[in-house]
Tab-separated table of C-alpha atoms in Angstrom:
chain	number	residue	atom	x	y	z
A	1	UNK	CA	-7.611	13.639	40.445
A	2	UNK	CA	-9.540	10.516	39.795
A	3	UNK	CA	-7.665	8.445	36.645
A	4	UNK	CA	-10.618	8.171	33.830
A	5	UNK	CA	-11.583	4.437	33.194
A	6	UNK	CA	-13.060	4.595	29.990
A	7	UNK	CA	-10.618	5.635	27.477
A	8	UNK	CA	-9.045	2.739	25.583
A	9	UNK	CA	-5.623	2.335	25.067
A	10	UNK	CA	-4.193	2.414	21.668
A	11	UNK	CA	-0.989	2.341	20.895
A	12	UNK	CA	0.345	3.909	17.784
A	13	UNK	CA	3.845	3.210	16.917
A	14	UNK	CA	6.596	4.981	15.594
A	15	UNK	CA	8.712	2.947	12.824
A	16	UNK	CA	11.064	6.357	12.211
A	17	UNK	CA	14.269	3.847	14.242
A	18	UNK	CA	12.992	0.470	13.561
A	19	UNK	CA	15.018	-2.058	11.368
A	20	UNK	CA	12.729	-2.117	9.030
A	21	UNK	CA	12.055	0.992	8.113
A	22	UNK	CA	13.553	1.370	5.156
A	23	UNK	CA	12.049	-1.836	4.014
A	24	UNK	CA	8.572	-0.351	4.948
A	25	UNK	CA	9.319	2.871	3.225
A	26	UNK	CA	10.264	1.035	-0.061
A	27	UNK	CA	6.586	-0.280	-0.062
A	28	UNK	CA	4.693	2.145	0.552
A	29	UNK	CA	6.440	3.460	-2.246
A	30	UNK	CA	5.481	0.570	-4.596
A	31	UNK	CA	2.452	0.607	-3.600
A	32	UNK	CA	1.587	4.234	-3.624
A	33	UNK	CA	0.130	4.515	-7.094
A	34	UNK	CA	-2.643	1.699	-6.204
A	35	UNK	CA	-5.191	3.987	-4.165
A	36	UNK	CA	-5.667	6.035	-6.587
A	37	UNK	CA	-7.468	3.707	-8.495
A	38	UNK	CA	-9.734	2.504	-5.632
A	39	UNK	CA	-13.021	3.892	-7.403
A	40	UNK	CA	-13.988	6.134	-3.549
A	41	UNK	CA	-10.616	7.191	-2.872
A	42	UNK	CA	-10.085	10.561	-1.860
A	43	UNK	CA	-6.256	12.242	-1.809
A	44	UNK	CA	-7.032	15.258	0.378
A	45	UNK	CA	-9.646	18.152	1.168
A	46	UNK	CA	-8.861	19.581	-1.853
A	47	UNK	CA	-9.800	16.278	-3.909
A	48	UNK	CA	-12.879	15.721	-2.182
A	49	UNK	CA	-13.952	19.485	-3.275
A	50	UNK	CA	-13.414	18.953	-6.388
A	51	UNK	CA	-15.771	16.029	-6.257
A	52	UNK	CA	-18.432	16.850	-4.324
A	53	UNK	CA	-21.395	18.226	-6.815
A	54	UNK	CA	-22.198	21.899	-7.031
A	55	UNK	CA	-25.707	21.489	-6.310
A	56	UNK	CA	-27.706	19.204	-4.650
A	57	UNK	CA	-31.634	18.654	-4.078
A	58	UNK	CA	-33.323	20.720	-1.128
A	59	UNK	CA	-33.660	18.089	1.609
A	60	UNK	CA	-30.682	16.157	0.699
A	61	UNK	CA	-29.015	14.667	3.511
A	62	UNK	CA	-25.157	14.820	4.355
A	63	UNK	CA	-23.964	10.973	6.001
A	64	UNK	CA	-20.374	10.991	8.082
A	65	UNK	CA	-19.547	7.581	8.729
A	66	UNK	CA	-15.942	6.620	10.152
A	67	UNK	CA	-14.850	3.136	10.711
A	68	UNK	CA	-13.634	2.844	13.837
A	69	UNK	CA	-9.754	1.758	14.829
A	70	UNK	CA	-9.357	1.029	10.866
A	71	UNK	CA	-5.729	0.107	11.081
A	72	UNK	CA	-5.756	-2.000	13.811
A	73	UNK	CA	-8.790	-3.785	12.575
A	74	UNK	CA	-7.807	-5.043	8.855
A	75	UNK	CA	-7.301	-8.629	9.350
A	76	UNK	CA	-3.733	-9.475	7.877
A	77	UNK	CA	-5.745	-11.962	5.432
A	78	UNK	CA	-7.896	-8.970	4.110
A	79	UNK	CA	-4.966	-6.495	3.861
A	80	UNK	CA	-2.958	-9.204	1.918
A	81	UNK	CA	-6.143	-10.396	-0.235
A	82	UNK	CA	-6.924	-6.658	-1.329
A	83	UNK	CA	-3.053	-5.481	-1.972
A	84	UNK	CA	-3.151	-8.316	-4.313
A	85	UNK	CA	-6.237	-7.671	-5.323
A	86	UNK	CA	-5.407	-4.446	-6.809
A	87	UNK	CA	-2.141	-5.572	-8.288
A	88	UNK	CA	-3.894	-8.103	-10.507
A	89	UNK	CA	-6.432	-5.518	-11.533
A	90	UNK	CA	-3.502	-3.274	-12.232
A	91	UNK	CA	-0.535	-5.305	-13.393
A	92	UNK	CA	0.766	-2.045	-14.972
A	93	UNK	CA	1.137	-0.297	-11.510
A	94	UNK	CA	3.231	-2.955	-10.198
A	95	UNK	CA	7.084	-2.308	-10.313
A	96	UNK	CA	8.563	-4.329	-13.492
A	97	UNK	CA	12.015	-5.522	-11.654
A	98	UNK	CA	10.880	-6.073	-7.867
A	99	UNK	CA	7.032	-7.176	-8.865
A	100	UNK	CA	4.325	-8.544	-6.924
A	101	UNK	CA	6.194	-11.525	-5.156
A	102	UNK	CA	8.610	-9.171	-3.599
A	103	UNK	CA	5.933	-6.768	-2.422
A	104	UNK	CA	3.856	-9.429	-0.628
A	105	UNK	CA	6.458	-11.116	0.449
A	106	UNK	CA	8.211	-7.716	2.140
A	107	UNK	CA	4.438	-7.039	3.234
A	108	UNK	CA	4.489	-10.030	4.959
A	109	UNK	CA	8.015	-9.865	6.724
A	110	UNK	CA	6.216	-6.153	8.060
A	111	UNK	CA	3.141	-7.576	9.277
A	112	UNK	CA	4.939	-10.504	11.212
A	113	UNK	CA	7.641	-7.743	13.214
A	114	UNK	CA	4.903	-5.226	14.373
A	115	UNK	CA	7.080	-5.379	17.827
A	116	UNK	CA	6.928	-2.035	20.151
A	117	UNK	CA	8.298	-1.652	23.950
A	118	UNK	CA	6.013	-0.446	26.623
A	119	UNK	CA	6.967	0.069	30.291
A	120	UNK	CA	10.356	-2.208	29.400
A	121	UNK	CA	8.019	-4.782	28.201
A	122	UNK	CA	8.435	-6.137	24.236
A	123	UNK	CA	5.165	-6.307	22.471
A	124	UNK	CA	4.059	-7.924	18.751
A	125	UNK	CA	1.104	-6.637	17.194
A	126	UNK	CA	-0.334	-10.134	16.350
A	127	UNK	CA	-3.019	-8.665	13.726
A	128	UNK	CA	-3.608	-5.461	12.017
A	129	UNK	CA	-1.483	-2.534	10.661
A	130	UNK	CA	0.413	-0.409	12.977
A	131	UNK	CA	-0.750	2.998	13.134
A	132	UNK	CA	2.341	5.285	12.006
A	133	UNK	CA	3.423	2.664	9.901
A	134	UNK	CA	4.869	4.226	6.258
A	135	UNK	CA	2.580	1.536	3.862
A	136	UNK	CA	-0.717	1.957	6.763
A	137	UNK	CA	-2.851	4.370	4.944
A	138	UNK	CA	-2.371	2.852	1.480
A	139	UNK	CA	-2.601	-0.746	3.351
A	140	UNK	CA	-6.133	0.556	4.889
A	141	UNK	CA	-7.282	2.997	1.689
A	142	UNK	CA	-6.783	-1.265	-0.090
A	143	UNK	CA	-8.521	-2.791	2.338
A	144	UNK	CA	-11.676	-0.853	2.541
A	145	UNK	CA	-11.707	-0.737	-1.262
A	146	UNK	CA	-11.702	-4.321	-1.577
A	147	UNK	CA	-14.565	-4.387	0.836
A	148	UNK	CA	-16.542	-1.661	-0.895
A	149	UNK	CA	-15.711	-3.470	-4.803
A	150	UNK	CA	-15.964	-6.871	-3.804
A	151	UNK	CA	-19.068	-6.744	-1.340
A	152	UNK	CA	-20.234	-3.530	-0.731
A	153	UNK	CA	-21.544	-2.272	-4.465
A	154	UNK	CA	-22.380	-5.972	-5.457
A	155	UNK	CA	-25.257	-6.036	-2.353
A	156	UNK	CA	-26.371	-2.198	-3.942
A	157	UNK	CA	-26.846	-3.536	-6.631
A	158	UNK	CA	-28.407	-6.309	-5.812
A	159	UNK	CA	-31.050	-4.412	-3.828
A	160	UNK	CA	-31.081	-1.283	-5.394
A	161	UNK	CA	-32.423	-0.007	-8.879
A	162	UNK	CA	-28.877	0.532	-11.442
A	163	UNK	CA	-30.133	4.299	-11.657
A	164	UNK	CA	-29.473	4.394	-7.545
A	165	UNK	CA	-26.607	2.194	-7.696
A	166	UNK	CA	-24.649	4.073	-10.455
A	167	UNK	CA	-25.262	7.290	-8.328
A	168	UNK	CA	-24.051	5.570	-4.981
A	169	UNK	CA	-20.565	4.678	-6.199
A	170	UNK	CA	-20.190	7.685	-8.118
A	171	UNK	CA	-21.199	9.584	-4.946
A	172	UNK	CA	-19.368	7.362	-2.473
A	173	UNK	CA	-16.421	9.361	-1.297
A	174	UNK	CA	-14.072	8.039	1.514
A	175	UNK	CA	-10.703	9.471	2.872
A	176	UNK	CA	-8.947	6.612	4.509
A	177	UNK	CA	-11.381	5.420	7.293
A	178	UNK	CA	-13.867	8.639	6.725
A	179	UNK	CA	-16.681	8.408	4.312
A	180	UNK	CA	-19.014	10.984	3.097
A	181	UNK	CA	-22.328	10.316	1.510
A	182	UNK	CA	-25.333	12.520	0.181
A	183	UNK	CA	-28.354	11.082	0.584
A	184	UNK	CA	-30.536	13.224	-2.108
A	185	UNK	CA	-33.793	10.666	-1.789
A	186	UNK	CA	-34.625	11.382	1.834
């Protein structure tokens, strides 16, 4: 049997035995309460039933869009910027005896020992989250959302009537690195 040659290789990590995993687990923990208030965040299926509208105009369109290798692709400067990002915009999320400091400062120490063993080889993840990581999906559900309230809705807006731009964010549902979108205007 011929060996395919176009599937890429991504390698997605397990942190269950690394030394930092408890480290990793106690931020995801802080941070858990932040996606929620990311304005497109979606929890689960259930969530995005509840807010997807009962009705919607004949013709309306239904838009998938996923962004591909999320995790891997969030820049450690973006994942840092929007983590504190959110923090300032919600200093009353942020844990009163460990606060922000700690948090970046543990996110950091993360980030900079991504290191995984392949074929008896050691290997650092120079850039990106590490898919399987504890703190990944919040790290990418903060990510995106700073991309989506910092540049995304401004340009709507910009271009866009506030009528169409009200309804886009409202509308704008995303689970993670899977969006949904209905398109009633054709």
């Amino acid at each position: 049997m011929e060996q395919p040659t176009d599937l890429p290789f991504r390698p997605i990590i397990s942190g269950t035995r690394c030394p930092l995993k408890r480290l990793a687990a106690l931020v995801h923990k802080l941070l858990e309460p932040f996606p929620k208030k990311v304005s497109s965040f979606v929890q689960d299926t259930w969530d995005l039933l509840r807010k997807l509208p009962n009705t919607v105009q004949p013709g309306s369109e239904l838009i998938s869009l996923d962004v591909k290798d999320l995790y891997t692709n969030i820049d450690n400067d973006l994942g840092f910027k929007a983590v504190e990002y959110y923090m300032d915009k919600h200093p009353e999320l942020t844990h009163i005896r460990l606060g922000k400091n700690f948090i970046l400062r543990s996110l950091q120490t993360l980030q900079e020992n991504i290191l995984y063993e392949f074929n008896g080889e050691i290997y650092s993840q120079e850039n990106g989250c590490a898919m399987g990581k504890d703190y990944g999906p919040t790290w990418a559900t903060l990510a995106v959302g700073y991309l989506e309230e910092t540049k995304l809705y401004p340009q709507i807006r910009r271009h866009y009537p506030t009528e169409i731009a009200d309804k886009f964010e409202k509308d704008y549902q995303r689970f993670q690195d899977d969006t949904l979108l209905i398109n009633e205007h054709g």
